[in-house]
JSON list of C-alpha atoms in Angstrom, two decimals:
[
{"chain": "A", "resi": 224, "resn": "LEU", "atom": "CA", "xyz": [43.06, -0.50, 104.21]},
{"chain": "A", "resi": 225, "resn": "GLY", "atom": "CA", "xyz": [41.02, -2.07, 101.48]},
{"chain": "A", "resi": 226, "resn": "ASP", "atom": "CA", "xyz": [39.28, 1.21, 100.73]},
{"chain": "A", "resi": 227, "resn": "PHE", "atom": "CA", "xyz": [41.11, 1.90, 97.48]},
{"chain": "A", "resi": 228, "resn": "LEU", "atom": "CA", "xyz": [39.07, 2.41, 94.31]},
{"chain": "A", "resi": 229, "resn": "CYS", "atom": "CA", "xyz": [39.88, 0.81, 91.01]},
{"chain": "A", "resi": 230, "resn": "ALA", "atom": "CA", "xyz": [38.25, 2.72, 88.15]},
{"chain": "A", "resi": 231, "resn": "CYS", "atom": "CA", "xyz": [38.16, 1.83, 84.49]},
{"chain": "A", "resi": 232, "resn": "VAL", "atom": "CA", "xyz": [39.92, 4.04, 81.97]},
{"chain": "A", "resi": 233, "resn": "TYR", "atom": "CA", "xyz": [37.71, 5.94, 79.48]},
{"chain": "A", "resi": 234, "resn": "PRO", "atom": "CA", "xyz": [35.99, 4.93, 77.29]},
{"chain": "A", "resi": 235, "resn": "GLN", "atom": "CA", "xyz": [35.33, 1.90, 79.51]},
{"chain": "A", "resi": 236, "resn": "HIS", "atom": "CA", "xyz": [32.95, 2.14, 82.47]},
{"chain": "A", "resi": 237, "resn": "GLY", "atom": "CA", "xyz": [33.04, 0.60, 85.91]},
{"chain": "A", "resi": 238, "resn": "SER", "atom": "CA", "xyz": [34.72, 0.78, 89.30]},
{"chain": "A", "resi": 239, "resn": "HIS", "atom": "CA", "xyz": [35.20, -1.33, 92.39]},
{"chain": "A", "resi": 240, "resn": "THR", "atom": "CA", "xyz": [36.35, -0.56, 95.92]},
{"chain": "A", "resi": 241, "resn": "GLY", "atom": "CA", "xyz": [39.04, -2.82, 97.36]},
{"chain": "A", "resi": 242, "resn": "GLY", "atom": "CA", "xyz": [39.72, -4.83, 94.19]},
{"chain": "A", "resi": 243, "resn": "ALA", "atom": "CA", "xyz": [39.85, -4.98, 90.45]},
{"chain": "A", "resi": 244, "resn": "ALA", "atom": "CA", "xyz": [36.96, -3.37, 88.60]},
{"chain": "A", "resi": 245, "resn": "THR", "atom": "CA", "xyz": [34.92, -5.14, 85.96]},
{"chain": "A", "resi": 246, "resn": "CYS", "atom": "CA", "xyz": [35.09, -2.80, 83.00]},
{"chain": "A", "resi": 247, "resn": "THR", "atom": "CA", "xyz": [32.48, -2.57, 80.29]},
{"chain": "A", "resi": 248, "resn": "LEU", "atom": "CA", "xyz": [32.61, -0.76, 77.00]},
{"chain": "A", "resi": 249, "resn": "ASP", "atom": "CA", "xyz": [29.43, 0.30, 75.24]},
{"chain": "A", "resi": 250, "resn": "GLU", "atom": "CA", "xyz": [30.98, 1.33, 71.95]},
{"chain": "A", "resi": 251, "resn": "CYS", "atom": "CA", "xyz": [27.83, 3.21, 71.00]},
{"chain": "A", "resi": 252, "resn": "THR", "atom": "CA", "xyz": [28.47, 5.75, 73.76]},
{"chain": "A", "resi": 253, "resn": "ILE", "atom": "CA", "xyz": [32.02, 6.61, 72.67]},
{"chain": "A", "resi": 254, "resn": "VAL", "atom": "CA", "xyz": [32.47, 10.25, 71.67]},
{"chain": "A", "resi": 255, "resn": "SER", "atom": "CA", "xyz": [35.18, 11.06, 69.15]},
{"chain": "A", "resi": 256, "resn": "ASN", "atom": "CA", "xyz": [36.87, 14.45, 69.33]},
{"chain": "A", "resi": 257, "resn": "ASP", "atom": "CA", "xyz": [38.55, 13.75, 65.99]},
{"chain": "A", "resi": 258, "resn": "THR", "atom": "CA", "xyz": [36.25, 15.07, 63.25]},
{"chain": "A", "resi": 259, "resn": "ALA", "atom": "CA", "xyz": [37.92, 12.73, 60.75]},
{"chain": "A", "resi": 260, "resn": "VAL", "atom": "CA", "xyz": [36.94, 9.65, 62.79]},
{"chain": "A", "resi": 261, "resn": "LEU", "atom": "CA", "xyz": [33.26, 8.97, 63.39]},
{"chain": "A", "resi": 262, "resn": "SER", "atom": "CA", "xyz": [32.24, 7.21, 66.57]},
{"chain": "A", "resi": 263, "resn": "PRO", "atom": "CA", "xyz": [30.08, 4.10, 66.10]},
{"chain": "A", "resi": 264, "resn": "ASN", "atom": "CA", "xyz": [26.98, 6.02, 67.19]},
{"chain": "A", "resi": 265, "resn": "MET", "atom": "CA", "xyz": [27.63, 8.83, 64.70]},
{"chain": "A", "resi": 266, "resn": "THR", "atom": "CA", "xyz": [28.35, 6.29, 61.95]},
{"chain": "A", "resi": 267, "resn": "CYS", "atom": "CA", "xyz": [24.92, 4.78, 62.48]},
{"chain": "A", "resi": 268, "resn": "TYR", "atom": "CA", "xyz": [23.09, 8.06, 63.11]},
{"chain": "A", "resi": 269, "resn": "GLY", "atom": "CA", "xyz": [24.54, 9.57, 59.94]},
{"chain": "A", "resi": 270, "resn": "ALA", "atom": "CA", "xyz": [23.22, 6.72, 57.82]},
{"chain": "A", "resi": 271, "resn": "THR", "atom": "CA", "xyz": [19.62, 7.41, 56.79]},
{"chain": "A", "resi": 272, "resn": "PHE", "atom": "CA", "xyz": [17.43, 5.38, 54.48]},
{"chain": "A", "resi": 273, "resn": "ALA", "atom": "CA", "xyz": [14.70, 6.59, 52.15]},
{"chain": "A", "resi": 274, "resn": "GLY", "atom": "CA", "xyz": [13.29, 9.15, 54.54]},
{"chain": "A", "resi": 275, "resn": "HIS", "atom": "CA", "xyz": [12.66, 6.52, 57.21]},
{"chain": "A", "resi": 276, "resn": "GLY", "atom": "CA", "xyz": [15.10, 8.03, 59.71]},
{"chain": "A", "resi": 277, "resn": "HIS", "atom": "CA", "xyz": [18.51, 7.34, 61.16]},
{"chain": "A", "resi": 278, "resn": "GLN", "atom": "CA", "xyz": [20.05, 3.98, 61.89]},
{"chain": "A", "resi": 279, "resn": "THR", "atom": "CA", "xyz": [20.58, 3.15, 65.55]},
{"chain": "A", "resi": 280, "resn": "CYS", "atom": "CA", "xyz": [23.71, 1.84, 67.22]},
{"chain": "A", "resi": 281, "resn": "ARG", "atom": "CA", "xyz": [23.58, -1.19, 69.51]},
{"chain": "A", "resi": 282, "resn": "ASP", "atom": "CA", "xyz": [26.45, -2.89, 71.31]},
{"chain": "A", "resi": 283, "resn": "PRO", "atom": "CA", "xyz": [25.37, -6.49, 71.98]},
{"chain": "A", "resi": 284, "resn": "ASN", "atom": "CA", "xyz": [28.35, -7.36, 74.18]},
{"chain": "A", "resi": 285, "resn": "THR", "atom": "CA", "xyz": [29.92, -4.60, 76.28]},
{"chain": "A", "resi": 286, "resn": "THR", "atom": "CA", "xyz": [32.91, -6.78, 77.18]},
{"chain": "A", "resi": 287, "resn": "GLU", "atom": "CA", "xyz": [34.13, -7.14, 73.58]},
{"chain": "A", "resi": 288, "resn": "ALA", "atom": "CA", "xyz": [35.37, -4.48, 71.19]},
{"chain": "A", "resi": 289, "resn": "GLY", "atom": "CA", "xyz": [34.39, -4.20, 67.53]},
{"chain": "A", "resi": 290, "resn": "ASP", "atom": "CA", "xyz": [30.98, -5.87, 67.80]},
{"chain": "A", "resi": 291, "resn": "TRP", "atom": "CA", "xyz": [28.77, -2.75, 67.61]},
{"chain": "A", "resi": 292, "resn": "VAL", "atom": "CA", "xyz": [25.88, -2.94, 65.16]},
{"chain": "A", "resi": 293, "resn": "CYS", "atom": "CA", "xyz": [24.00, -0.39, 63.07]},
{"chain": "A", "resi": 294, "resn": "GLU", "atom": "CA", "xyz": [20.32, -1.28, 62.72]},
{"chain": "A", "resi": 295, "resn": "CYS", "atom": "CA", "xyz": [17.92, 0.09, 60.13]},
{"chain": "A", "resi": 296, "resn": "PRO", "atom": "CA", "xyz": [14.85, 2.08, 61.18]},
{"chain": "A", "resi": 297, "resn": "ALA", "atom": "CA", "xyz": [11.38, 0.58, 60.71]},
{"chain": "A", "resi": 298, "resn": "PRO", "atom": "CA", "xyz": [9.80, -0.20, 58.35]},
{"chain": "A", "resi": 299, "resn": "SER", "atom": "CA", "xyz": [13.10, -1.03, 56.68]},
{"chain": "A", "resi": 300, "resn": "HIS", "atom": "CA", "xyz": [15.16, -4.11, 57.53]},
{"chain": "A", "resi": 301, "resn": "GLY", "atom": "CA", "xyz": [18.88, -4.72, 57.85]},
{"chain": "A", "resi": 302, "resn": "SER", "atom": "CA", "xyz": [21.88, -4.47, 60.14]},
{"chain": "A", "resi": 303, "resn": "ALA", "atom": "CA", "xyz": [25.66, -4.51, 59.92]},
{"chain": "A", "resi": 304, "resn": "THR", "atom": "CA", "xyz": [28.45, -5.08, 62.40]},
{"chain": "A", "resi": 305, "resn": "GLY", "atom": "CA", "xyz": [31.09, -2.36, 62.55]},
{"chain": "A", "resi": 306, "resn": "GLY", "atom": "CA", "xyz": [29.54, -0.01, 60.00]},
{"chain": "A", "resi": 307, "resn": "ALA", "atom": "CA", "xyz": [26.42, 1.40, 58.41]},
{"chain": "A", "resi": 308, "resn": "ALA", "atom": "CA", "xyz": [23.84, -1.14, 57.29]},
{"chain": "A", "resi": 309, "resn": "GLU", "atom": "CA", "xyz": [22.36, -1.50, 53.82]},
{"chain": "A", "resi": 310, "resn": "CYS", "atom": "CA", "xyz": [18.68, -1.06, 54.57]},
{"chain": "A", "resi": 311, "resn": "GLU", "atom": "CA", "xyz": [15.90, -2.64, 52.57]},
{"chain": "A", "resi": 312, "resn": "VAL", "atom": "CA", "xyz": [12.18, -2.01, 52.52]},
{"chain": "A", "resi": 313, "resn": "ASP", "atom": "CA", "xyz": [9.49, -3.72, 50.48]},
{"chain": "A", "resi": 314, "resn": "GLU", "atom": "CA", "xyz": [7.35, -0.77, 49.46]},
{"chain": "A", "resi": 315, "resn": "CYS", "atom": "CA", "xyz": [4.47, -3.15, 48.78]},
{"chain": "A", "resi": 316, "resn": "GLU", "atom": "CA", "xyz": [4.34, -3.79, 52.55]},
{"chain": "A", "resi": 317, "resn": "VAL", "atom": "CA", "xyz": [4.08, -0.13, 53.58]},
{"chain": "A", "resi": 318, "resn": "GLY", "atom": "CA", "xyz": [1.98, 2.93, 52.91]},
{"chain": "A", "resi": 319, "resn": "GLY", "atom": "CA", "xyz": [-1.00, 1.12, 51.42]},
{"chain": "A", "resi": 320, "resn": "ASN", "atom": "CA", "xyz": [0.83, 0.63, 48.12]},
{"chain": "A", "resi": 321, "resn": "ALA", "atom": "CA", "xyz": [-0.31, -2.99, 47.78]},
{"chain": "A", "resi": 322, "resn": "ASP", "atom": "CA", "xyz": [-3.93, -1.85, 48.20]},
{"chain": "A", "resi": 323, "resn": "VAL", "atom": "CA", "xyz": [-3.54, 0.43, 45.19]},
{"chain": "A", "resi": 324, "resn": "CYS", "atom": "CA", "xyz": [-2.78, -2.65, 43.10]},
{"chain": "A", "resi": 325, "resn": "VAL", "atom": "CA", "xyz": [-5.09, -5.18, 44.75]},
{"chain": "A", "resi": 326, "resn": "PHE", "atom": "CA", "xyz": [-8.15, -2.91, 44.57]},
{"chain": "A", "resi": 327, "resn": "ALA", "atom": "CA", "xyz": [-7.44, -1.68, 41.03]},
{"chain": "A", "resi": 328, "resn": "ASP", "atom": "CA", "xyz": [-9.82, -2.66, 38.23]},
{"chain": "A", "resi": 329, "resn": "PRO", "atom": "CA", "xyz": [-8.80, -5.30, 37.30]},
{"chain": "A", "resi": 330, "resn": "PRO", "atom": "CA", "xyz": [-6.87, -6.43, 40.44]},
{"chain": "A", "resi": 331, "resn": "GLN", "atom": "CA", "xyz": [-3.10, -6.46, 40.02]},
{"chain": "A", "resi": 332, "resn": "ASP", "atom": "CA", "xyz": [0.05, -7.61, 41.83]},
{"chain": "A", "resi": 333, "resn": "CYS", "atom": "CA", "xyz": [2.32, -5.19, 43.70]},
{"chain": "A", "resi": 334, "resn": "VAL", "atom": "CA", "xyz": [6.06, -5.73, 43.10]},
{"chain": "A", "resi": 335, "resn": "ASP", "atom": "CA", "xyz": [9.15, -4.03, 44.51]},
{"chain": "A", "resi": 336, "resn": "GLU", "atom": "CA", "xyz": [12.14, -5.52, 42.73]},
{"chain": "A", "resi": 337, "resn": "ASN", "atom": "CA", "xyz": [14.77, -3.14, 44.16]},
{"chain": "A", "resi": 338, "resn": "ARG", "atom": "CA", "xyz": [14.28, -2.92, 47.91]},
{"chain": "A", "resi": 339, "resn": "THR", "atom": "CA", "xyz": [17.17, -0.50, 48.43]},
{"chain": "A", "resi": 340, "resn": "ALA", "atom": "CA", "xyz": [15.59, 2.18, 46.22]},
{"chain": "A", "resi": 341, "resn": "GLU", "atom": "CA", "xyz": [12.50, 4.19, 47.01]},
{"chain": "A", "resi": 342, "resn": "ASN", "atom": "CA", "xyz": [9.41, 5.01, 44.95]},
{"chain": "A", "resi": 343, "resn": "ASP", "atom": "CA", "xyz": [10.02, 2.18, 42.49]},
{"chain": "A", "resi": 344, "resn": "TRP", "atom": "CA", "xyz": [7.16, -0.18, 43.43]},
{"chain": "A", "resi": 345, "resn": "ALA", "atom": "CA", "xyz": [4.85, -1.12, 40.60]},
{"chain": "A", "resi": 346, "resn": "CYS", "atom": "CA", "xyz": [1.45, -2.64, 39.83]},
{"chain": "A", "resi": 347, "resn": "VAL", "atom": "CA", "xyz": [1.63, -5.51, 37.35]},
{"chain": "A", "resi": 348, "resn": "CYS", "atom": "CA", "xyz": [-1.36, -6.98, 35.50]},
{"chain": "A", "resi": 349, "resn": "HIS", "atom": "CA", "xyz": [-2.28, -10.65, 35.85]},
{"chain": "A", "resi": 350, "resn": "ALA", "atom": "CA", "xyz": [-1.72, -12.85, 32.80]},
{"chain": "A", "resi": 351, "resn": "PRO", "atom": "CA", "xyz": [-2.99, -13.11, 30.15]},
{"chain": "A", "resi": 352, "resn": "ALA", "atom": "CA", "xyz": [-3.39, -9.32, 30.35]},
{"chain": "A", "resi": 353, "resn": "SER", "atom": "CA", "xyz": [-0.27, -7.19, 30.10]},
{"chain": "A", "resi": 354, "resn": "GLY", "atom": "CA", "xyz": [0.67, -3.89, 31.68]},
{"chain": "A", "resi": 355, "resn": "ARG", "atom": "CA", "xyz": [2.83, -2.36, 34.37]},
{"chain": "A", "resi": 356, "resn": "ALA", "atom": "CA", "xyz": [2.92, 1.02, 36.08]},
{"chain": "A", "resi": 357, "resn": "THR", "atom": "CA", "xyz": [5.37, 2.41, 38.62]},
{"chain": "A", "resi": 358, "resn": "GLY", "atom": "CA", "xyz": [3.76, 4.00, 41.66]},
{"chain": "A", "resi": 359, "resn": "GLY", "atom": "CA", "xyz": [0.16, 3.29, 40.71]},
{"chain": "A", "resi": 360, "resn": "ALA", "atom": "CA", "xyz": [-2.37, 1.05, 39.00]},
{"chain": "A", "resi": 361, "resn": "ALA", "atom": "CA", "xyz": [-1.52, -0.16, 35.51]},
{"chain": "A", "resi": 362, "resn": "ALA", "atom": "CA", "xyz": [-3.71, 0.07, 32.43]},
{"chain": "A", "resi": 363, "resn": "CYS", "atom": "CA", "xyz": [-4.15, -3.64, 31.73]},
{"chain": "A", "resi": 364, "resn": "VAL", "atom": "CA", "xyz": [-4.49, -4.69, 28.10]},
{"chain": "A", "resi": 365, "resn": "LEU", "atom": "CA", "xyz": [-5.95, -8.00, 27.04]},
{"chain": "A", "resi": 366, "resn": "ASP", "atom": "CA", "xyz": [-5.37, -8.82, 23.36]},
{"chain": "A", "resi": 367, "resn": "GLU", "atom": "CA", "xyz": [-7.25, -12.07, 22.85]},
{"chain": "A", "resi": 368, "resn": "CYS", "atom": "CA", "xyz": [-5.72, -12.55, 19.41]},
{"chain": "A", "resi": 369, "resn": "GLU", "atom": "CA", "xyz": [-2.16, -12.37, 20.69]},
{"chain": "A", "resi": 370, "resn": "GLY", "atom": "CA", "xyz": [-0.64, -15.81, 20.56]},
{"chain": "A", "resi": 371, "resn": "THR", "atom": "CA", "xyz": [-3.76, -17.37, 19.01]},
{"chain": "A", "resi": 372, "resn": "CYS", "atom": "CA", "xyz": [-3.69, -15.85, 15.49]},
{"chain": "A", "resi": 373, "resn": "ALA", "atom": "CA", "xyz": [-2.54, -19.12, 14.01]},
{"chain": "A", "resi": 374, "resn": "THR", "atom": "CA", "xyz": [-5.98, -20.48, 14.82]},
{"chain": "A", "resi": 375, "resn": "CYS", "atom": "CA", "xyz": [-7.87, -17.54, 13.31]},
{"chain": "A", "resi": 376, "resn": "GLU", "atom": "CA", "xyz": [-9.35, -18.09, 9.84]},
{"chain": "A", "resi": 377, "resn": "ASN", "atom": "CA", "xyz": [-8.82, -15.59, 7.06]},
{"chain": "A", "resi": 378, "resn": "ASN", "atom": "CA", "xyz": [-6.34, -13.67, 9.17]},
{"chain": "A", "resi": 379, "resn": "ALA", "atom": "CA", "xyz": [-9.18, -12.27, 11.29]},
{"chain": "A", "resi": 380, "resn": "CYS", "atom": "CA", "xyz": [-6.76, -10.89, 13.82]},
{"chain": "A", "resi": 381, "resn": "GLY", "atom": "CA", "xyz": [-5.45, -8.34, 11.36]},
{"chain": "A", "resi": 382, "resn": "ALA", "atom": "CA", "xyz": [-1.89, -9.65, 11.32]}
]
């Protein structure tokens, strides 16, 4: 007596001899035989971002259902509960892109205004110069007459 085994029903895990089992459910380990229904792990794995790899599935609480999380691969950032995450990466923080701008002649700022798209970072010239280039150093232009022509005598700025 007392040697009976209580075992959890799949997809839960756990067993106990002589009493009720404590069952856990790591939703990221569930395998779906239905090709129309993706398991949480396959939902995350199937979501890639900008060549940075697959998202990973994590179940923060194995005693609750529906709380699994997809997390973005480094260097991107983002996570979502119950589905694929929208990943973001600041391309000025990776791959030496900021150095391209900072060490340009003249030095420039690196900007990435759309962090969900790739290859859209740009170098932007410091004011009062103007210029912008996507994916590389900009050709900065400084027109000293721009905005000051009203002070030029005899229309020396050519306006």
